[in-house]
Short mmCIF file of C-alpha atoms and ligand atoms in Angstrom, two decimals:
data_model
loop_
_atom_site.label_atom_id
_atom_site.label_comp_id
_atom_site.label_asym_id
_atom_site.label_seq_id
_atom_site.Cartn_x
_atom_site.Cartn_y
_atom_site.Cartn_z
CA MET A 243 -0.23 0.02 -0.42
CA ARG A 244 1.61 3.52 -0.83
CA VAL A 245 0.61 6.63 1.09
CA GLY A 246 1.29 9.87 1.88
CA ALA A 247 3.16 12.58 3.52
CA GLY A 248 1.00 13.21 6.56
CA GLU A 249 0.86 8.65 7.04
CA ALA A 250 4.47 9.03 7.19
CA ALA A 251 4.32 11.26 9.72
CA ILE A 252 2.16 8.94 12.11
CA PHE A 253 5.07 6.39 11.73
CA ASP A 254 7.20 9.28 12.62
CA ALA A 255 5.56 9.97 15.43
CA HIS A 256 4.81 6.16 16.04
CA LEU A 257 9.18 5.80 16.77
CA LEU A 258 9.17 8.61 18.92
CA PHE A 259 7.63 6.25 21.33
CA LEU A 260 10.03 4.14 21.09
CA GLN A 261 12.84 6.75 22.68
CA ASP A 262 9.91 8.08 25.69
CA GLU A 263 11.52 6.73 29.07
CA ALA A 264 7.45 6.62 30.56
CA LEU A 265 7.73 3.23 27.98
CA LEU A 266 10.89 2.06 27.73
CA ASP A 267 12.04 1.95 31.22
CA PRO A 268 9.69 0.65 32.76
CA ALA A 269 9.99 -2.31 29.98
CA THR A 270 14.02 -2.64 30.75
CA ASP A 271 12.87 -3.36 34.19
CA GLY A 272 10.85 -5.88 33.70
CA ILE A 273 13.16 -8.13 31.42
CA PRO A 274 15.45 -9.85 34.58
CA GLY A 275 12.01 -11.13 35.85
CA LEU A 276 10.11 -11.21 33.27
CA GLY A 277 11.43 -11.77 29.88
CA ALA A 278 11.58 -9.43 27.05
CA ALA A 279 8.09 -10.24 26.00
CA ALA A 280 5.66 -9.87 28.91
CA SER A 281 8.38 -7.24 30.52
CA TRP A 282 7.43 -4.98 26.71
CA ARG A 283 3.76 -5.97 26.55
CA GLY A 284 3.20 -4.39 30.16
CA ALA A 285 5.07 -1.86 30.04
CA VAL A 286 3.09 -0.69 26.92
CA SER A 287 -0.52 -1.57 27.86
CA GLU A 288 0.04 0.28 31.76
CA LEU A 289 1.08 3.45 30.32
CA ALA A 290 -1.98 2.99 27.04
CA THR A 291 -4.15 2.66 30.28
CA ALA A 292 -2.77 5.88 32.19
CA TRP A 293 -3.44 8.06 28.33
CA ASP A 294 -6.80 6.25 27.83
CA GLU A 295 -7.78 8.09 31.61
CA LEU A 296 -5.83 11.81 30.03
CA ASP A 297 -8.69 14.38 29.66
CA ASP A 298 -7.12 15.76 26.95
CA PRO A 299 -8.67 14.22 23.82
CA TYR A 300 -4.99 13.68 21.08
CA LEU A 301 -3.51 12.70 24.12
CA ARG A 302 -6.14 9.89 24.76
CA GLU A 303 -6.18 9.00 20.86
CA ARG A 304 -2.41 8.68 20.75
CA ALA A 305 -3.10 5.40 23.20
CA GLY A 306 -4.15 3.75 20.41
CA ASP A 307 -1.31 4.26 18.52
CA LEU A 308 0.79 3.43 20.98
CA ARG A 309 -0.71 0.18 21.58
CA SER A 310 -0.25 -0.70 17.31
CA VAL A 311 3.64 0.09 17.53
CA GLY A 312 3.37 -1.15 21.49
CA ARG A 313 2.36 -5.10 18.98
CA GLN A 314 4.86 -4.62 16.22
CA VAL A 315 7.38 -4.99 18.89
CA LEU A 316 6.06 -7.83 20.49
CA ALA A 317 5.61 -10.05 17.30
CA ARG A 318 9.30 -8.92 16.67
CA LEU A 319 10.17 -10.23 20.01
CA LEU A 320 8.10 -13.26 19.75
CA GLY A 321 9.69 -13.60 16.35
CA VAL A 322 6.31 -14.45 14.75
CA GLU A 323 4.61 -12.40 11.70
CA ALA A 324 3.18 -9.18 13.13
CA PRO A 325 -0.22 -10.19 13.97
CA HIS A 326 -2.96 -9.74 12.09
CA GLY A 327 -4.68 -7.74 14.81
CA GLN A 328 -4.31 -5.05 12.95
CA LEU A 329 -7.45 -4.56 12.17
CA PRO A 330 -7.57 -0.79 10.61
CA ALA A 331 -11.34 0.11 12.24
CA PRO A 332 -12.95 -2.05 14.76
CA GLY A 333 -14.09 -4.90 13.37
CA ILE A 334 -14.10 -8.99 13.08
CA LEU A 335 -10.59 -10.58 12.68
CA VAL A 336 -11.09 -13.67 9.85
CA VAL A 337 -8.17 -16.05 10.03
CA ALA A 338 -7.16 -20.01 8.98
CA ASP A 339 -5.43 -20.49 12.16
CA LEU A 340 -4.46 -19.02 15.40
CA GLU A 341 -1.08 -19.54 17.33
CA PRO A 342 -1.17 -18.89 21.28
CA ALA A 343 1.76 -16.14 20.14
CA ASP A 344 -0.62 -14.68 17.47
CA THR A 345 -3.74 -14.46 19.72
CA ILE A 346 -1.87 -12.38 22.71
CA ALA A 347 -0.77 -9.64 20.41
CA LEU A 348 -4.12 -9.46 19.01
CA ASP A 349 -5.99 -5.70 20.42
CA PRO A 350 -9.94 -6.32 21.90
CA ALA A 351 -10.16 -2.44 21.26
CA SER A 352 -9.83 -3.08 17.72
CA CYS A 353 -10.56 -6.98 17.31
CA GLN A 354 -14.31 -7.66 18.24
CA GLY A 355 -14.29 -10.91 17.26
CA ILE A 356 -11.96 -13.84 15.85
CA ALA A 357 -13.73 -16.64 13.45
CA VAL A 358 -11.10 -19.19 12.67
CA ALA A 359 -10.89 -22.06 10.13
CA HIS A 360 -9.64 -24.59 12.09
CA GLY A 361 -8.77 -25.51 15.52
CA GLY A 362 -10.80 -26.45 18.56
CA PRO A 363 -12.44 -24.57 21.49
CA THR A 364 -10.11 -25.72 24.34
CA SER A 365 -7.58 -25.05 21.97
CA HIS A 366 -4.70 -22.53 24.00
CA ALA A 367 -5.88 -20.22 21.19
CA ALA A 368 -8.74 -20.08 22.09
CA VAL A 369 -8.51 -20.41 26.12
CA LEU A 370 -6.30 -17.11 25.17
CA ALA A 371 -8.24 -15.16 23.46
CA ARG A 372 -11.09 -16.15 25.72
CA ALA A 373 -8.55 -14.28 28.56
CA LEU A 374 -8.75 -11.61 26.60
CA GLY A 375 -11.85 -11.18 26.52
CA ILE A 376 -12.34 -11.29 22.71
CA PRO A 377 -15.15 -13.37 21.59
CA ALA A 378 -13.90 -16.29 19.12
CA VAL A 379 -15.76 -19.01 17.50
CA VAL A 380 -13.08 -21.92 16.04
CA GLY A 381 -13.22 -24.84 13.38
CA LEU A 382 -15.61 -22.95 11.32
CA GLY A 383 -13.99 -24.87 7.64
CA ASP A 384 -11.51 -23.49 4.82
CA GLN A 385 -15.39 -21.30 3.53
CA ILE A 386 -14.35 -19.05 5.96
CA ILE A 387 -11.31 -17.65 5.03
CA GLY A 388 -13.04 -16.50 1.36
CA ILE A 389 -15.30 -14.21 2.60
CA ALA A 390 -14.90 -10.68 0.82
CA GLU A 391 -13.13 -8.09 3.19
CA GLY A 392 -15.91 -5.37 4.71
CA VAL A 393 -18.61 -8.63 3.98
CA THR A 394 -21.58 -8.04 7.78
CA ILE A 395 -20.44 -10.46 9.51
CA GLY A 396 -22.55 -11.71 13.07
CA LEU A 397 -20.47 -13.25 15.29
CA ASP A 398 -22.14 -15.00 18.73
CA GLY A 399 -19.30 -16.50 20.21
CA ARG A 400 -21.87 -18.35 23.18
CA ALA A 401 -23.20 -20.05 20.77
CA GLY A 402 -20.61 -21.08 18.75
CA VAL A 403 -21.32 -20.01 15.11
CA VAL A 404 -21.52 -17.23 12.46
CA HIS A 405 -23.16 -15.43 10.38
CA ILE A 406 -22.17 -14.27 6.94
CA ASP A 407 -23.86 -11.15 6.05
CA PRO A 408 -26.70 -11.50 7.64
CA PRO A 409 -29.88 -9.86 7.38
CA SER A 410 -31.46 -7.08 10.03
CA SER A 411 -33.27 -9.29 11.88
CA THR A 412 -30.50 -11.46 12.55
CA ILE A 413 -28.41 -8.95 12.82
CA ALA A 414 -30.70 -6.35 15.30
CA LEU A 415 -31.66 -10.18 17.69
CA LEU A 416 -27.59 -10.27 17.77
CA GLU A 417 -27.33 -7.24 18.91
CA ALA A 418 -29.91 -7.43 21.42
CA ASP A 419 -28.43 -10.87 23.39
CA ARG A 420 -24.95 -8.94 23.52
CA ALA A 421 -26.67 -5.65 25.08
CA GLU A 422 -28.40 -7.85 27.42
CA GLN A 423 -25.16 -10.33 27.96
CA LEU A 424 -23.10 -6.89 28.02
CA ASP A 425 -26.07 -5.04 31.21
CA ARG A 426 -25.28 -9.33 32.69
CA GLU A 427 -21.37 -8.46 33.28
CA ARG A 428 -22.20 -5.08 34.09
CA SER A 429 -23.50 -5.92 36.87
CA ALA A 430 -21.41 -8.91 38.09
CA ARG A 431 -18.81 -6.87 37.55
CA ALA A 432 -20.61 -4.24 39.82
CA ARG A 433 -20.77 -7.47 42.29
CA ALA A 434 -17.48 -8.86 41.72
CA SER A 435 -15.19 -8.28 44.59
CA GLU A 436 -17.82 -9.69 46.69
CA PRO A 437 -17.45 -13.05 48.19
CA ALA A 438 -19.17 -16.17 45.81
CA VAL A 439 -20.90 -17.61 48.36
CA THR A 440 -23.87 -19.89 47.51
CA LYS A 441 -28.02 -19.91 48.55
CA ASP A 442 -27.11 -21.99 51.06
CA GLY A 443 -24.23 -19.82 52.93
CA ARG A 444 -21.31 -22.41 51.61
CA HIS A 445 -18.00 -20.03 49.93
CA ILE A 446 -17.31 -21.25 46.91
CA SER A 447 -13.77 -20.34 46.09
CA VAL A 448 -13.56 -18.16 42.57
CA MET A 449 -10.06 -18.01 41.45
CA ALA A 450 -7.80 -17.37 37.81
CA ASN A 451 -5.86 -18.58 35.37
CA VAL A 452 -3.34 -16.35 34.78
CA GLY A 453 0.03 -17.02 32.65
CA GLY A 454 1.94 -14.82 34.46
CA SER A 455 2.86 -11.83 36.87
CA SER A 456 1.78 -9.29 34.42
CA ASP A 457 -1.87 -10.87 34.58
CA VAL A 458 -2.18 -11.05 38.05
CA ALA A 459 -3.43 -7.41 38.46
CA ALA A 460 -6.01 -8.23 36.54
CA ALA A 461 -7.91 -11.36 37.60
CA LEU A 462 -7.65 -8.81 41.36
CA ALA A 463 -10.09 -6.60 39.64
CA ALA A 464 -12.22 -9.21 38.49
CA GLY A 465 -13.06 -10.22 42.05
CA CYS A 466 -10.24 -13.58 41.96
CA ASP A 467 -9.99 -14.85 45.46
CA GLY A 468 -6.51 -15.79 44.02
CA VAL A 469 -4.56 -18.11 41.41
CA GLY A 470 -6.14 -21.38 40.17
CA LEU A 471 -4.13 -22.41 38.06
CA PHE A 472 -0.47 -20.07 36.69
CA ARG A 473 0.19 -21.69 33.64
CA SER A 474 4.10 -21.88 33.74
CA GLU A 475 5.05 -22.39 30.65
CA PHE A 476 4.29 -18.77 29.67
CA LEU A 477 7.55 -17.82 31.35
CA PHE A 478 8.92 -20.61 29.00
CA LEU A 479 8.33 -19.33 25.96
CA GLY A 480 8.70 -17.07 23.85
CA ARG A 481 13.04 -17.01 24.61
CA ASP A 482 16.04 -18.09 23.96
CA THR A 483 17.21 -20.28 26.99
CA MET A 484 14.89 -21.80 29.85
CA PRO A 485 14.81 -18.77 32.79
CA SER A 486 16.69 -19.13 35.49
CA GLU A 487 16.03 -20.36 39.56
CA ALA A 488 16.20 -16.41 39.52
CA GLU A 489 14.28 -15.34 37.36
CA GLN A 490 11.28 -17.80 38.09
CA GLU A 491 11.93 -16.59 41.67
CA GLU A 492 11.12 -13.51 40.91
CA VAL A 493 8.10 -13.74 38.47
CA TYR A 494 6.68 -16.44 41.40
CA ARG A 495 6.67 -13.60 44.23
CA ALA A 496 5.72 -10.59 42.32
CA ALA A 497 2.33 -12.73 41.42
CA ALA A 498 2.78 -14.26 45.24
CA VAL A 499 3.14 -10.51 47.07
CA GLU A 500 0.11 -9.00 44.35
CA LEU A 501 -1.77 -11.25 45.44
CA ASP A 502 -1.27 -10.45 48.84
CA GLY A 503 -2.06 -13.55 51.14
CA ARG A 504 -4.69 -14.92 48.96
CA PRO A 505 -3.14 -18.58 47.35
CA LEU A 506 -1.14 -18.85 44.32
CA THR A 507 -1.79 -22.39 42.55
CA VAL A 508 2.07 -22.64 40.34
CA ARG A 509 1.57 -25.82 37.61
CA THR A 510 4.35 -27.45 37.50
CA LEU A 511 6.06 -26.91 33.08
CA ASP A 512 3.21 -28.54 30.61
CA ALA A 513 5.38 -28.08 28.25
CA GLY A 514 5.83 -30.68 24.41
CA ALA A 515 2.25 -31.23 22.74
CA ASP A 516 0.96 -27.77 21.12
CA LYS A 517 3.41 -25.97 23.63
CA PRO A 518 6.64 -26.97 22.15
CA ILE A 519 9.55 -24.85 23.45
CA PRO A 520 12.71 -25.26 20.93
CA TYR A 521 15.88 -24.76 23.32
CA LEU A 522 14.48 -27.58 25.27
CA GLU A 523 15.99 -29.91 22.01
CA LEU A 524 13.10 -32.94 23.01
CA THR A 525 12.33 -35.47 20.11
CA PRO A 526 9.88 -34.97 17.90
CA GLU A 527 7.19 -37.82 18.52
CA ALA A 528 4.64 -39.16 16.23
CA ASN A 529 1.70 -38.48 18.78
CA PRO A 530 2.67 -35.86 20.98
CA PHE A 531 -0.49 -35.27 22.64
CA LEU A 532 0.22 -38.50 24.04
CA GLY A 533 3.83 -38.30 24.45
CA VAL A 534 6.66 -37.16 26.28
CA ARG A 535 4.15 -33.63 27.82
CA GLY A 536 3.62 -32.07 31.42
CA VAL A 537 5.40 -34.27 34.27
CA ARG A 538 6.58 -37.37 31.86
CA LEU A 539 8.66 -34.51 30.24
CA THR A 540 10.06 -32.58 33.66
CA SER A 541 10.45 -37.01 34.78
CA ALA A 542 12.92 -37.34 32.13
CA ARG A 543 14.56 -33.19 32.28
CA PRO A 544 14.85 -33.25 36.42
CA ASP A 545 17.06 -30.67 35.92
CA ILE A 546 14.01 -28.31 34.70
CA LEU A 547 11.48 -29.22 37.72
CA HIS A 548 14.24 -29.37 40.00
CA THR A 549 15.00 -25.58 39.31
CA GLN A 550 11.55 -24.72 39.13
CA VAL A 551 10.55 -26.47 42.83
CA ARG A 552 13.21 -24.43 44.42
CA ALA A 553 11.71 -21.45 42.75
CA LEU A 554 8.57 -21.98 44.07
CA VAL A 555 9.24 -23.29 47.61
CA ARG A 556 11.59 -19.98 48.70
CA VAL A 557 8.11 -18.38 47.33
CA SER A 558 6.69 -20.94 49.73
CA ALA A 559 8.27 -19.61 52.43
CA ASP A 560 7.26 -16.58 52.62
CA HIS A 561 3.81 -17.56 50.71
CA PRO A 562 1.10 -19.23 50.24
CA VAL A 563 2.21 -21.05 46.63
CA ARG A 564 0.86 -24.50 45.90
CA ILE A 565 2.76 -26.77 43.61
CA MET A 566 0.71 -28.44 40.95
CA PHE A 567 1.78 -31.26 38.55
CA PRO A 568 -0.11 -31.53 35.10
CA MET A 569 -0.57 -34.74 33.09
CA VAL A 570 -0.44 -37.63 36.31
CA ALA A 571 -1.54 -40.54 35.50
CA THR A 572 0.01 -42.70 37.66
CA LEU A 573 0.59 -42.79 41.70
CA GLU A 574 4.36 -43.95 40.79
CA GLU A 575 4.16 -39.98 39.10
CA LEU A 576 3.14 -38.34 42.01
CA ARG A 577 5.47 -39.87 44.43
CA THR A 578 8.15 -38.69 42.01
CA GLY A 579 6.70 -35.30 42.49
CA LEU A 580 6.02 -34.90 46.43
CA THR A 581 10.18 -36.53 46.83
CA VAL A 582 11.68 -33.75 43.99
CA VAL A 583 9.65 -31.58 46.15
CA GLY A 584 10.55 -32.75 50.41
CA ASP A 585 13.86 -33.42 49.58
CA VAL A 586 14.43 -29.46 47.56
CA ALA A 587 12.19 -28.08 50.34
CA ALA A 588 14.80 -30.14 52.90
CA LYS A 589 17.35 -28.40 51.43
CA VAL A 590 16.29 -25.02 50.99
CA GLY A 591 15.36 -25.71 54.83
CA THR A 592 11.54 -23.94 54.73
CA ALA A 593 8.66 -26.53 54.87
CA PRO A 594 7.06 -28.26 51.39
CA PRO A 595 3.78 -26.28 50.24
CA GLU A 596 0.89 -28.08 49.80
CA VAL A 597 1.19 -30.64 46.41
CA GLY A 598 -1.63 -31.01 44.33
CA VAL A 599 -2.83 -32.88 41.10
CA MET A 600 -4.54 -32.12 37.88
CA ILE A 601 -6.50 -34.64 36.60
CA GLU A 602 -6.79 -34.38 33.44
CA ILE A 603 -6.45 -38.24 32.52
CA PRO A 604 -8.75 -40.98 32.73
CA SER A 605 -6.55 -43.71 34.72
CA ALA A 606 -6.19 -40.39 37.19
CA ALA A 607 -9.71 -39.43 37.70
CA LEU A 608 -9.66 -43.63 38.09
CA ALA A 609 -7.38 -43.74 40.88
CA ALA A 610 -7.75 -41.06 42.36
CA ALA A 611 -8.67 -42.39 45.63
CA HIS A 612 -5.22 -43.04 45.81
CA LEU A 613 -3.94 -40.03 44.63
CA ALA A 614 -6.22 -38.49 47.65
CA ARG A 615 -4.08 -40.20 50.07
CA VAL A 616 -0.66 -38.93 49.00
CA ALA A 617 -1.97 -35.13 47.40
CA ALA A 618 -3.39 -31.79 49.29
CA PHE A 619 -5.89 -31.31 46.59
CA PHE A 620 -7.49 -32.24 43.24
CA SER A 621 -7.70 -29.82 39.91
CA VAL A 622 -9.33 -31.29 37.19
CA GLY A 623 -8.05 -29.69 34.21
CA THR A 624 -11.58 -30.93 31.98
CA ASN A 625 -9.53 -29.80 28.70
CA ASP A 626 -6.97 -32.28 28.51
CA LEU A 627 -9.35 -34.56 30.63
CA THR A 628 -11.99 -34.24 27.78
CA GLN A 629 -9.71 -35.19 24.88
CA TYR A 630 -8.50 -37.79 26.34
CA THR A 631 -11.54 -39.46 27.74
CA LEU A 632 -13.26 -39.11 24.92
CA ALA A 633 -10.49 -39.84 22.32
CA ALA A 634 -11.05 -36.53 20.66
CA ASP A 635 -7.97 -33.94 19.54
CA ARG A 636 -9.01 -30.90 21.50
CA GLY A 637 -7.57 -28.56 18.95
CA ASN A 638 -9.02 -30.17 16.54
CA GLU A 639 -12.48 -29.16 14.38
CA HIS A 640 -13.88 -31.32 13.07
CA LEU A 641 -14.13 -32.76 16.91
CA GLY A 642 -15.72 -30.08 18.21
CA ASP A 643 -18.73 -31.44 18.59
CA LEU A 644 -17.21 -34.76 20.06
CA ALA A 645 -15.18 -32.63 22.26
CA ASP A 646 -17.85 -32.13 24.57
CA ALA A 647 -16.67 -31.63 28.70
CA LEU A 648 -20.20 -31.98 29.58
CA HIS A 649 -20.34 -35.83 28.49
CA PRO A 650 -21.84 -37.90 31.28
CA SER A 651 -18.36 -40.01 30.81
CA VAL A 652 -15.86 -36.72 31.24
CA LEU A 653 -19.11 -35.55 34.15
CA ARG A 654 -18.55 -39.45 35.74
CA LEU A 655 -14.28 -38.30 36.47
CA ILE A 656 -15.28 -35.15 38.01
CA ALA A 657 -17.94 -36.74 40.16
CA MET A 658 -15.43 -39.61 41.04
CA THR A 659 -12.35 -37.24 41.35
CA ALA A 660 -14.53 -34.68 43.75
CA GLU A 661 -16.06 -38.03 45.81
CA ALA A 662 -12.50 -39.24 46.64
CA GLY A 663 -11.22 -35.96 47.37
CA ALA A 664 -14.18 -35.39 50.04
CA ALA A 665 -13.77 -38.96 51.36
CA SER A 666 -9.30 -37.69 52.48
CA GLY A 667 -10.75 -35.15 53.24
CA ILE A 668 -9.00 -32.42 50.38
CA SER A 669 -10.75 -30.22 48.62
CA THR A 670 -11.69 -30.74 44.21
CA ALA A 671 -10.92 -27.74 41.87
CA VAL A 672 -11.66 -27.10 38.33
CA CYS A 673 -9.38 -25.63 35.78
CA GLY A 674 -10.55 -26.22 32.80
CA GLU A 675 -12.77 -23.98 30.43
CA LEU A 676 -15.96 -25.30 31.71
CA ALA A 677 -15.61 -24.03 35.17
CA ALA A 678 -15.29 -20.72 32.55
CA ASP A 679 -19.44 -21.70 31.97
CA PRO A 680 -22.07 -19.89 34.21
CA ALA A 681 -24.16 -22.02 32.55
CA ALA A 682 -22.28 -25.17 34.42
CA THR A 683 -21.66 -23.82 37.86
CA THR A 684 -25.21 -25.10 39.63
CA LEU A 685 -23.94 -28.62 37.60
CA LEU A 686 -20.16 -28.33 39.04
CA LEU A 687 -21.16 -27.78 42.22
CA GLY A 688 -23.81 -30.44 42.90
CA LEU A 689 -21.05 -32.61 41.18
CA GLY A 690 -19.01 -31.86 44.39
CA VAL A 691 -15.97 -29.49 42.83
CA GLU A 692 -15.49 -26.93 45.87
CA GLU A 693 -12.82 -24.99 43.94
CA LEU A 694 -13.47 -22.93 40.29
CA SER A 695 -10.83 -21.53 38.19
CA MET A 696 -10.41 -19.24 35.08
CA SER A 697 -9.26 -16.12 32.81
CA PRO A 698 -9.96 -13.14 34.79
CA PRO A 699 -12.85 -11.77 31.82
CA ALA A 700 -15.56 -14.96 33.38
CA ILE A 701 -14.96 -14.28 37.12
CA PRO A 702 -17.49 -12.65 37.76
CA SER A 703 -20.34 -13.80 36.09
CA VAL A 704 -19.85 -17.45 37.21
CA LYS A 705 -19.22 -15.62 40.66
CA GLU A 706 -23.13 -14.23 40.03
CA ALA A 707 -24.01 -17.80 39.26
CA VAL A 708 -22.82 -19.14 42.77
CA ARG A 709 -24.78 -16.82 44.75
CA ALA A 710 -28.44 -18.48 42.33
CA VAL A 711 -26.69 -22.43 43.29
CA ASP A 712 -28.72 -23.66 46.33
CA LEU A 713 -26.93 -26.95 47.01
CA ASP A 714 -30.03 -29.93 47.22
CA GLY A 715 -30.82 -28.27 43.71
CA ALA A 716 -27.24 -28.74 42.50
CA ASP A 717 -27.18 -32.38 43.73
CA ALA A 718 -30.19 -33.25 42.19
CA LEU A 719 -29.36 -32.15 39.11
CA ALA A 720 -26.15 -33.72 39.19
CA SER A 721 -27.28 -36.92 39.94
CA LYS A 722 -29.46 -36.78 36.26
CA ALA A 723 -26.79 -35.59 34.54
CA LEU A 724 -24.87 -38.60 35.28
CA ALA A 725 -27.60 -40.61 34.85
CA CYS A 726 -27.96 -39.31 31.47
CA ALA A 727 -26.95 -40.84 27.92
CA THR A 728 -25.72 -38.31 25.32
CA ALA A 729 -23.69 -34.72 26.40
CA ALA A 730 -26.95 -33.53 24.29
CA GLU A 731 -29.67 -34.54 27.11
CA VAL A 732 -27.35 -32.62 30.11
CA ARG A 733 -27.26 -29.74 27.20
CA GLN A 734 -30.59 -30.08 27.29
CA LEU A 735 -31.09 -30.15 31.86
CA LEU A 736 -28.70 -26.96 31.70
CA THR A 737 -31.04 -24.68 29.56
CA VAL A 738 -34.58 -25.85 31.56
C1 PEP B 879 -7.25 -28.77 30.97
O1 PEP B 879 -6.23 -29.66 30.64
O2 PEP B 879 -7.80 -28.79 31.04
C2 PEP B 879 -6.39 -27.43 31.80
C3 PEP B 879 -6.64 -26.48 32.95
O3 PEP B 879 -4.83 -27.06 31.68
P1 PEP B 879 -4.46 -26.99 29.98
O4 PEP B 879 -5.96 -26.37 28.91
O5 PEP B 879 -3.36 -25.64 30.14
O6 PEP B 879 -3.82 -27.90 29.42
MG1 MG B 880 -4.75 -29.06 30.58
#
């Protein structure tokens, strides 16, 4: 595209941002703890938010320019193509595929929705889009790519449908639905900092899923009771070397300090499968989702696990840190992890932190009674549990309907886990995407789940859903759902 001198001057002004100390100083200071990409992203977001609040309309508009420059630089830092999210005007982004690195560079102010040809609803990119509060519909097939620029698209993120060039009556319905949803979200946000207590007085911890310490502020603003899932792999992505113990300690400590006494649950590195880390030089695998990922990888590479656990144990001496192991399939794996935590804590000279298990492989749910005797808590990862129970790749757009976390077989495994946990006096959380769906809240509590953890934007609505729960009714609903034969029957129960 050719542009004139006026437009070129805009780029000169953009370059000036890159000399601004208010941006460069915090970005540089954060590099040792956060890594360059996260530090840059945090500094841009903080400064742009401050500009958004200025009285001068000219300066307020510059916030958008700053975000745009920020995305370009972030793309370079992450080694990805300049992000697709640079829409010339607010609109819906249509792409063939969405990578996690592209997704984090999208700007919710200009990207109003994402329509993706490939991928499943719980792929990591879709999870990240939700964390940014951007409605996304995935797995639409290649025909979506052929849609001409400028055609109106009605996107219904909740129903997972897009309407191409819809009639005005459909647009009116979608807009009315959106307005109603925004209204509900606004009133939920007004009560977000209040505790989530069921009608019969049970307090439910509503926790946040975060990808780094820079997400904690947004999680607290959304009213979280703590962090239920810190996906530590994001510390390892987008860089050339493994983060050192000191770097990791600084990041975990920053999150713990910001949480100010609320629990911080850190999952040990869950790399492999769709989150490859090039510098770990992992052997290519034919079936990466069934390969060396999660605890399997960290057992094969004790250096990674020891470094991470040492950083966590040091922080746990001063703050309520919980360690959680991903992809545990057997009791032996949990025992090995517990031994590492115990040994490291003894060397550091502090009490070991609580160690919990993610229940995301059917064998772990089936062995929950044994795991519960040694674990301090359970957290069900419904994204992977669904994928492995139904043998349906979570990233495969052709299997989106099959990979349904509300399938009765998945629900039975959740109930089995919660029951085994309760029998041993440990709590069961859900930290997969199902926890973020307010329509599923009553059912999950009825299945015996005591804690829910989700992307920050979902917290206020789920807290509202908890406040509407009556636990006797929830038990009855869960019994009915467990007796269902299909996911469709369960969905039917949730809509009546
Ligand atoms: C899950 O599998 O449900 C989960 C929370 O972990 P992740 O989505 O990061 O695999
Ligand atoms: Mg998982």
